[in-house]
């Protein structure tokens, strides 16, 4: 798709014909049309071949005019006849150029000329001329700078319009919703009131209601979070019609691109994997392969680039690293010899699949390896609790949501073998709501589906902007086998308005995904000026990333106006760039007013949390009671906290040493990092010091993680 933006216009505008009245007027000096199309029925034109004639009204009785062409392959006689100066081939069936003439006062006039190759059956004349007064002028090759005929009879619709650069929205973008994206405006709006509407995917077509437009202002907004894995792009059509008069713009296509966030962990295609290896297998012999998939964007990011690793081997005999795994293919091979079926008839490997080439989210699986052929795979009696598919769950509810409106769903699965057991029925319940206001039971959960809905009205974002629900998933047939999780609900304010674009921008900010794959340079957007219809223009860009530090990140083709990025960007180094686009005529007579262009770098979850200290020391009194917070660990994350959950950190305790008198003597607040006493029984004489391995994981515990050590000294109150 060709993406072109006009300089010197305000907002994204439907460029339209300025219509005249169907009345006779005195002679007007100039070309009869602004665009002439000559149709030819062959793609090779010979030297001396006549193409047609341009007509220039002098209005002073002159019979000859000195014409000039921008194409050196074209000759022009003083009567306006165009002839080929040399033989040429119409590459892609098209040739475009401009013809200039001066009137008696010396004023310069211009007409655009297009030579098109068409098949003979499409037109019975060998060479035909068509001007812009005819609706037939529409062509897939139309450039996006519109020209105006000198007069038209009555009101007609223009067959061309601006093509808007795709608007990028990051999936999972935070609200409040609705969130403004872009404003469209008709130039007729300066003369009469216009009404706007949008149709297409996400508007009046499924999935309906995602995008909406303000009928009179033209602001297009998104009403909810988007999920790239559900739908990666939307094609809308914007319409503008007069409120009080019978005028209408040519509908304009608007493309919405949903950019990827690393919000999906790899998923093994099966678990466990089962394979066999001959007892006498040699080093390097590949005998089985594990595979995982990732729903994230593989084409433009490394969010779905998976790396495999072996975490553990059981039994660790005769050596603890008997096997190796190819990090790219997942092929498992022999690393060491010494397999002995009589001693070790099977091995269990714990394997991981990690996206972002091993630096992102990971999942674990199991590979069971049988030495030679063994048939000992009878299923075990299930004894596992349900497991939530994520924790916490994040959702949002409109402030004005009505009773019964389902706005999010929690899900849990069973770790048991679903093929060999029937203990997979799970029941959901809400245990607590924080804050318990304005009522303690504002929400309900469907016990079978896990859908969370509004039970009571009275949500007020200004007073209670967020709720935390503690939820349980319980095996309906085995008493006591349950697990708890958390649902965090953000209340969205229906009256919030997104910030306005700066009034001097002609296009919305251009969004570029950080860490984007090449090959570079990658085209971003094409700028164009209306003056290009009259003369050859030259473009350049200045500002951050162009001629100012960091220099050379953005470049522009001086003749076509294409702006490109030359390298991957890093949002943590610089989150946005402000460029200034310039255009001037090659002859120096024309200079366009500069235009601001903002480039926004979209965040990827490419930074792990970092503890402010890797070793944190604290003290706890021997007699401390349950719930007493005695120290706090903190971590930071360089990713975008404002628009995503990439920097939302959740804390947890991984291990406690010594595990006495109980293995869970301490608890940690997942949000604040505060460490408290969970169990009584501290005894300084027996266990004077504890070492906790604590973890900080972003994306509310579902993303990248890092660990640190908390050393806790038990103090004697008697001292």
GROMACS .gro file of N, CA and C in nm, residues 433-539:
model
  321
  433UNK      N    1  -1.304  -0.927   4.836
  433UNK     CA    2  -1.299  -0.810   4.748
  433UNK      C    3  -1.233  -0.696   4.825
  434UNK      N    4  -1.131  -0.634   4.763
  434UNK     CA    5  -1.061  -0.522   4.827
  434UNK      C    6  -1.050  -0.407   4.728
  435UNK      N    7  -1.105  -0.289   4.758
  435UNK     CA    8  -1.176  -0.250   4.880
  435UNK      C    9  -1.319  -0.304   4.879
  436UNK      N   10  -1.380  -0.316   4.997
  436UNK     CA   11  -1.518  -0.368   5.005
  436UNK      C   12  -1.621  -0.258   4.985
  437UNK      N   13  -1.595  -0.167   4.891
  437UNK     CA   14  -1.678  -0.047   4.875
  437UNK      C   15  -1.721  -0.030   4.730
  438UNK      N   16  -1.833   0.033   4.702
  438UNK     CA   17  -1.933   0.079   4.800
  438UNK      C   18  -2.010  -0.036   4.865
  439UNK      N   19  -1.998  -0.157   4.808
  439UNK     CA   20  -2.059  -0.275   4.868
  439UNK      C   21  -1.957  -0.388   4.864
  440UNK      N   22  -1.963  -0.481   4.959
  440UNK     CA   23  -1.860  -0.587   4.965
  440UNK      C   24  -1.875  -0.694   4.859
  441UNK      N   25  -1.983  -0.689   4.783
  441UNK     CA   26  -2.006  -0.791   4.680
  441UNK      C   27  -2.040  -0.722   4.547
  442UNK      N   28  -1.949  -0.638   4.500
  442UNK     CA   29  -1.972  -0.564   4.376
  442UNK      C   30  -1.968  -0.657   4.254
  443UNK      N   31  -1.903  -0.772   4.269
  443UNK     CA   32  -1.882  -0.860   4.154
  443UNK      C   33  -1.929  -1.002   4.185
  444UNK      N   34  -1.959  -1.074   4.078
  444UNK     CA   35  -1.995  -1.216   4.088
  444UNK      C   36  -1.913  -1.294   3.988
  445UNK      N   37  -1.899  -1.424   4.013
  445UNK     CA   38  -1.825  -1.510   3.922
  445UNK      C   39  -1.910  -1.630   3.885
  446UNK      N   40  -1.909  -1.665   3.759
  446UNK     CA   41  -1.980  -1.784   3.715
  446UNK      C   42  -1.901  -1.906   3.761
  447UNK      N   43  -1.960  -1.992   3.843
  447UNK     CA   44  -1.882  -2.103   3.900
  447UNK      C   45  -1.831  -2.202   3.796
  448UNK      N   46  -1.893  -2.206   3.679
  448UNK     CA   47  -1.851  -2.302   3.577
  448UNK      C   48  -1.758  -2.240   3.474
  449UNK      N   49  -1.790  -2.119   3.425
  449UNK     CA   50  -1.710  -2.058   3.318
  449UNK      C   51  -1.597  -1.971   3.370
  450UNK      N   52  -1.609  -1.921   3.495
  450UNK     CA   53  -1.509  -1.829   3.547
  450UNK      C   54  -1.530  -1.685   3.503
  451UNK      N   55  -1.641  -1.656   3.434
  451UNK     CA   56  -1.671  -1.520   3.391
  451UNK      C   57  -1.705  -1.431   3.509
  452UNK      N   58  -1.637  -1.316   3.520
  452UNK     CA   59  -1.662  -1.222   3.629
  452UNK      C   60  -1.752  -1.111   3.576
  453UNK      N   61  -1.858  -1.082   3.649
  453UNK     CA   62  -1.957  -0.983   3.605
  453UNK      C   63  -1.986  -0.884   3.717
  454UNK      N   64  -2.058  -0.778   3.680
  454UNK     CA   65  -2.100  -0.676   3.778
  454UNK      C   66  -2.225  -0.727   3.849
  455UNK      N   67  -2.219  -0.729   3.982
  455UNK     CA   68  -2.334  -0.773   4.061
  455UNK      C   69  -2.413  -0.655   4.116
  456UNK      N   70  -2.341  -0.547   4.148
  456UNK     CA   71  -2.405  -0.428   4.204
  456UNK      C   72  -2.358  -0.304   4.128
  457UNK      N   73  -2.446  -0.207   4.111
  457UNK     CA   74  -2.406  -0.080   4.050
  457UNK      C   75  -2.341   0.008   4.155
  458UNK      N   76  -2.284   0.119   4.111
  458UNK     CA   77  -2.220   0.211   4.204
  458UNK      C   78  -2.071   0.223   4.187
  459UNK      N   79  -2.016   0.167   4.079
  459UNK     CA   80  -1.873   0.183   4.053
  459UNK      C   81  -1.840   0.331   4.036
  460UNK      N   82  -1.733   0.375   4.095
  460UNK     CA   83  -1.692   0.516   4.089
  460UNK      C   84  -1.540   0.521   4.080
  461UNK      N   85  -1.490   0.549   3.961
  461UNK     CA   86  -1.345   0.545   3.940
  461UNK      C   87  -1.271   0.647   4.026
  462UNK      N   88  -1.335   0.763   4.050
  462UNK     CA   89  -1.267   0.866   4.128
  462UNK      C   90  -1.244   0.821   4.272
  463UNK      N   91  -1.336   0.738   4.325
  463UNK     CA   92  -1.321   0.691   4.464
  463UNK      C   93  -1.249   0.557   4.472
  464UNK      N   94  -1.285   0.465   4.383
  464UNK     CA   95  -1.227   0.330   4.388
  464UNK      C   96  -1.186   0.292   4.246
  465UNK      N   97  -1.062   0.321   4.212
  465UNK     CA   98  -1.016   0.302   4.073
  465UNK      C   99  -0.975   0.158   4.044
  466UNK      N  100  -0.955   0.078   4.149
  466UNK     CA  101  -0.908  -0.059   4.127
  466UNK      C  102  -0.961  -0.151   4.237
  467UNK      N  103  -0.996  -0.272   4.197
  467UNK     CA  104  -1.040  -0.374   4.291
  467UNK      C  105  -0.949  -0.497   4.277
  468UNK      N  106  -0.926  -0.564   4.389
  468UNK     CA  107  -0.852  -0.690   4.388
  468UNK      C  108  -0.942  -0.799   4.447
  469UNK      N  109  -0.967  -0.899   4.366
  469UNK     CA  110  -1.048  -1.012   4.410
  469UNK      C  111  -0.957  -1.132   4.435
  470UNK      N  112  -0.977  -1.200   4.546
  470UNK     CA  113  -0.914  -1.329   4.569
  470UNK      C  114  -1.013  -1.435   4.525
  471UNK      N  115  -0.971  -1.519   4.432
  471UNK     CA  116  -1.060  -1.618   4.373
  471UNK      C  117  -1.003  -1.758   4.397
  472UNK      N  118  -1.091  -1.856   4.394
  472UNK     CA  119  -1.046  -1.995   4.410
  472UNK      C  120  -1.095  -2.078   4.292
  473UNK      N  121  -1.017  -2.180   4.262
  473UNK     CA  122  -1.055  -2.284   4.166
  473UNK      C  123  -1.048  -2.416   4.241
  474UNK      N  124  -1.160  -2.486   4.248
  474UNK     CA  125  -1.170  -2.607   4.331
  474UNK      C  126  -1.218  -2.724   4.247
  475UNK      N  127  -1.154  -2.841   4.273
  475UNK     CA  128  -1.201  -2.965   4.211
  475UNK      C  129  -1.338  -2.998   4.272
  476UNK      N  130  -1.436  -3.008   4.189
  476UNK     CA  131  -1.573  -3.027   4.238
  476UNK      C  132  -1.596  -3.165   4.299
  477UNK      N  133  -1.504  -3.259   4.276
  477UNK     CA  134  -1.526  -3.395   4.322
  477UNK      C  135  -1.427  -3.440   4.429
  478UNK      N  136  -1.324  -3.359   4.455
  478UNK     CA  137  -1.224  -3.401   4.554
  478UNK      C  138  -1.209  -3.290   4.656
  479UNK      N  139  -1.263  -3.308   4.772
  479UNK     CA  140  -1.266  -3.205   4.874
  479UNK      C  141  -1.124  -3.163   4.912
  480UNK      N  142  -1.103  -3.035   4.919
  480UNK     CA  143  -0.975  -2.983   4.964
  480UNK      C  144  -0.877  -2.953   4.854
  481UNK      N  145  -0.897  -3.007   4.733
  481UNK     CA  146  -0.804  -2.981   4.625
  481UNK      C  147  -0.844  -2.853   4.554
  482UNK      N  148  -0.791  -2.740   4.602
  482UNK     CA  149  -0.824  -2.609   4.545
  482UNK      C  150  -0.699  -2.523   4.544
  483UNK      N  151  -0.707  -2.416   4.467
  483UNK     CA  152  -0.597  -2.320   4.460
  483UNK      C  153  -0.656  -2.180   4.456
  484UNK      N  154  -0.578  -2.083   4.499
  484UNK     CA  155  -0.625  -1.944   4.500
  484UNK      C  156  -0.547  -1.861   4.399
  485UNK      N  157  -0.612  -1.757   4.354
  485UNK     CA  158  -0.550  -1.664   4.260
  485UNK      C  159  -0.606  -1.525   4.283
  486UNK      N  160  -0.564  -1.432   4.200
  486UNK     CA  161  -0.603  -1.292   4.215
  486UNK      C  162  -0.653  -1.237   4.083
  487UNK      N  163  -0.760  -1.160   4.090
  487UNK     CA  164  -0.810  -1.086   3.973
  487UNK      C  165  -0.804  -0.938   4.007
  488UNK      N  166  -0.727  -0.862   3.930
  488UNK     CA  167  -0.713  -0.718   3.950
  488UNK      C  168  -0.799  -0.647   3.846
  489UNK      N  169  -0.894  -0.567   3.894
  489UNK     CA  170  -0.992  -0.503   3.806
  489UNK      C  171  -0.972  -0.352   3.810
  490UNK      N  172  -0.946  -0.292   3.695
  490UNK     CA  173  -0.935  -0.146   3.683
  490UNK      C  174  -1.069  -0.090   3.639
  491UNK      N  175  -1.113   0.016   3.706
  491UNK     CA  176  -1.239   0.081   3.670
  491UNK      C  177  -1.208   0.191   3.570
  492UNK      N  178  -1.271   0.183   3.453
  492UNK     CA  179  -1.246   0.280   3.345
  492UNK      C  180  -1.348   0.392   3.353
  493UNK      N  181  -1.300   0.516   3.343
  493UNK     CA  182  -1.385   0.634   3.348
  493UNK      C  183  -1.443   0.661   3.211
  494UNK      N  184  -1.573   0.655   3.198
  494UNK     CA  185  -1.637   0.674   3.068
  494UNK      C  186  -1.624   0.817   3.018
  495UNK      N  187  -1.591   0.912   3.105
  495UNK     CA  188  -1.586   1.051   3.062
  495UNK      C  189  -1.446   1.100   3.030
  496UNK      N  190  -1.346   1.013   3.047
  496UNK     CA  191  -1.210   1.058   3.019
  496UNK      C  192  -1.190   1.083   2.871
  497UNK      N  193  -1.109   1.182   2.841
  497UNK     CA  194  -1.075   1.213   2.702
  497UNK      C  195  -0.925   1.200   2.683
  498UNK      N  196  -0.886   1.140   2.573
  498UNK     CA  197  -0.744   1.128   2.542
  498UNK      C  198  -0.690   1.264   2.501
  499UNK      N  199  -0.560   1.287   2.516
  499UNK     CA  200  -0.501   1.416   2.478
  499UNK      C  201  -0.522   1.445   2.330
  500UNK      N  202  -0.533   1.573   2.299
  500UNK     CA  203  -0.547   1.615   2.160
  500UNK      C  204  -0.412   1.612   2.091
  501UNK      N  205  -0.417   1.593   1.960
  501UNK     CA  206  -0.295   1.611   1.882
  501UNK      C  207  -0.261   1.760   1.881
  502UNK      N  208  -0.132   1.789   1.875
  502UNK     CA  209  -0.091   1.928   1.858
  502UNK      C  210  -0.149   1.981   1.728
  503UNK      N  211  -0.195   2.105   1.731
  503UNK     CA  212  -0.270   2.157   1.616
  503UNK      C  213  -0.186   2.169   1.490
  504UNK      N  214  -0.053   2.173   1.504
  504UNK     CA  215   0.028   2.190   1.383
  504UNK      C  216   0.073   2.057   1.325
  505UNK      N  217   0.028   1.946   1.379
  505UNK     CA  218   0.061   1.817   1.318
  505UNK      C  219  -0.032   1.792   1.202
  506UNK      N  220   0.021   1.736   1.098
  506UNK     CA  221  -0.061   1.699   0.984
  506UNK      C  222  -0.090   1.550   0.983
  507UNK      N  223  -0.016   1.473   1.061
  507UNK     CA  224  -0.037   1.329   1.069
  507UNK      C  225  -0.028   1.288   1.215
  508UNK      N  226  -0.090   1.177   1.252
  508UNK     CA  227  -0.074   1.128   1.388
  508UNK      C  228   0.069   1.080   1.409
  509UNK      N  229   0.111   1.064   1.535
  509UNK     CA  230   0.247   1.014   1.557
  509UNK      C  231   0.269   0.881   1.485
  510UNK      N  232   0.385   0.867   1.425
  510UNK     CA  233   0.422   0.742   1.359
  510UNK      C  234   0.476   0.649   1.466
  511UNK      N  235   0.422   0.529   1.475
  511UNK     CA  236   0.462   0.434   1.577
  511UNK      C  237   0.558   0.331   1.519
  512UNK      N  238   0.670   0.311   1.587
  512UNK     CA  239   0.770   0.213   1.546
  512UNK      C  240   0.795   0.120   1.664
  513UNK      N  241   0.785  -0.009   1.642
  513UNK     CA  242   0.809  -0.107   1.747
  513UNK      C  243   0.958  -0.114   1.778
  514UNK      N  244   0.993  -0.103   1.906
  514UNK     CA  245   1.134  -0.117   1.939
  514UNK      C  246   1.180  -0.260   1.909
  515UNK      N  247   1.309  -0.273   1.884
  515UNK     CA  248   1.371  -0.403   1.852
  515UNK      C  249   1.315  -0.464   1.725
  516UNK      N  250   1.254  -0.382   1.639
  516UNK     CA  251   1.193  -0.433   1.516
  516UNK      C  252   1.299  -0.497   1.428
  517UNK      N  253   1.259  -0.607   1.364
  517UNK     CA  254   1.350  -0.675   1.273
  517UNK      C  255   1.362  -0.597   1.143
  518UNK      N  256   1.475  -0.613   1.076
  518UNK     CA  257   1.496  -0.550   0.946
  518UNK      C  258   1.431  -0.630   0.837
  519UNK      N  259   1.485  -0.631   0.715
  519UNK     CA  260   1.608  -0.561   0.680
  519UNK      C  261   1.590  -0.409   0.678
  520UNK      N  262   1.695  -0.340   0.713
  520UNK     CA  263   1.693  -0.194   0.716
  520UNK      C  264   1.761  -0.139   0.591
  521UNK      N  265   1.723  -0.016   0.551
  521UNK     CA  266   1.622   0.071   0.611
  521UNK      C  267   1.480   0.022   0.586
  522UNK      N  268   1.391   0.053   0.684
  522UNK     CA  269   1.250   0.017   0.675
  522UNK      C  270   1.169   0.144   0.653
  523UNK      N  271   1.087   0.146   0.548
  523UNK     CA  272   1.005   0.264   0.520
  523UNK      C  273   0.898   0.283   0.627
  524UNK      N  274   0.878   0.409   0.667
  524UNK     CA  275   0.777   0.442   0.767
  524UNK      C  276   0.658   0.513   0.705
  525UNK      N  277   0.683   0.624   0.635
  525UNK     CA  278   0.575   0.705   0.579
  525UNK      C  279   0.631   0.790   0.467
  526UNK      N  280   0.545   0.825   0.373
  526UNK     CA  281   0.584   0.913   0.263
  526UNK      C  282   0.516   1.047   0.279
  527UNK      N  283   0.593   1.154   0.271
  527UNK     CA  284   0.536   1.288   0.276
  527UNK      C  285   0.530   1.343   0.134
  528UNK      N  286   0.437   1.433   0.112
  528UNK     CA  287   0.419   1.491  -0.020
  528UNK      C  288   0.359   1.629  -0.004
  529UNK      N  289   0.382   1.716  -0.096
  529UNK     CA  290   0.326   1.850  -0.093
  529UNK      C  291   0.245   1.874  -0.218
  530UNK      N  292   0.142   1.956  -0.204
  530UNK     CA  293   0.058   1.987  -0.319
  530UNK      C  294   0.136   2.054  -0.432
  531UNK      N  295   0.246   2.122  -0.398
  531UNK     CA  296   0.326   2.188  -0.502
  531UNK      C  297   0.388   2.088  -0.598
  532UNK      N  298   0.397   1.961  -0.557
  532UNK     CA  299   0.458   1.860  -0.644
  532UNK      C  300   0.381   1.843  -0.774
  533UNK      N  301   0.255   1.888  -0.775
  533UNK     CA  302   0.177   1.881  -0.898
  533UNK      C  303   0.223   1.985  -1.000
  534UNK      N  304   0.298   2.085  -0.953
  534UNK     CA  305   0.340   2.193  -1.041
  534UNK      C  306   0.488   2.184  -1.078
  535UNK      N  307   0.567   2.132  -0.986
  535UNK     CA  308   0.711   2.130  -1.012
  535UNK      C  309   0.775   2.020  -0.929
  536UNK      N  310   0.893   1.981  -0.967
  536UNK     CA  311   0.966   1.878  -0.891
  536UNK      C  312   1.009   1.936  -0.757
  537UNK      N  313   0.975   1.865  -0.650
  537UNK     CA  314   1.008   1.910  -0.515
  537UNK      C  315   1.121   1.825  -0.458
  538UNK      N  316   1.191   1.885  -0.364
  538UNK     CA  317   1.300   1.817  -0.293
  538UNK      C  318   1.268   1.819  -0.145
  539UNK      N  319   1.285   1.704  -0.079
  539UNK     CA  320   1.247   1.689   0.061
  539UNK      C  321   1.370   1.663   0.148
   0.00000   0.00000   0.00000
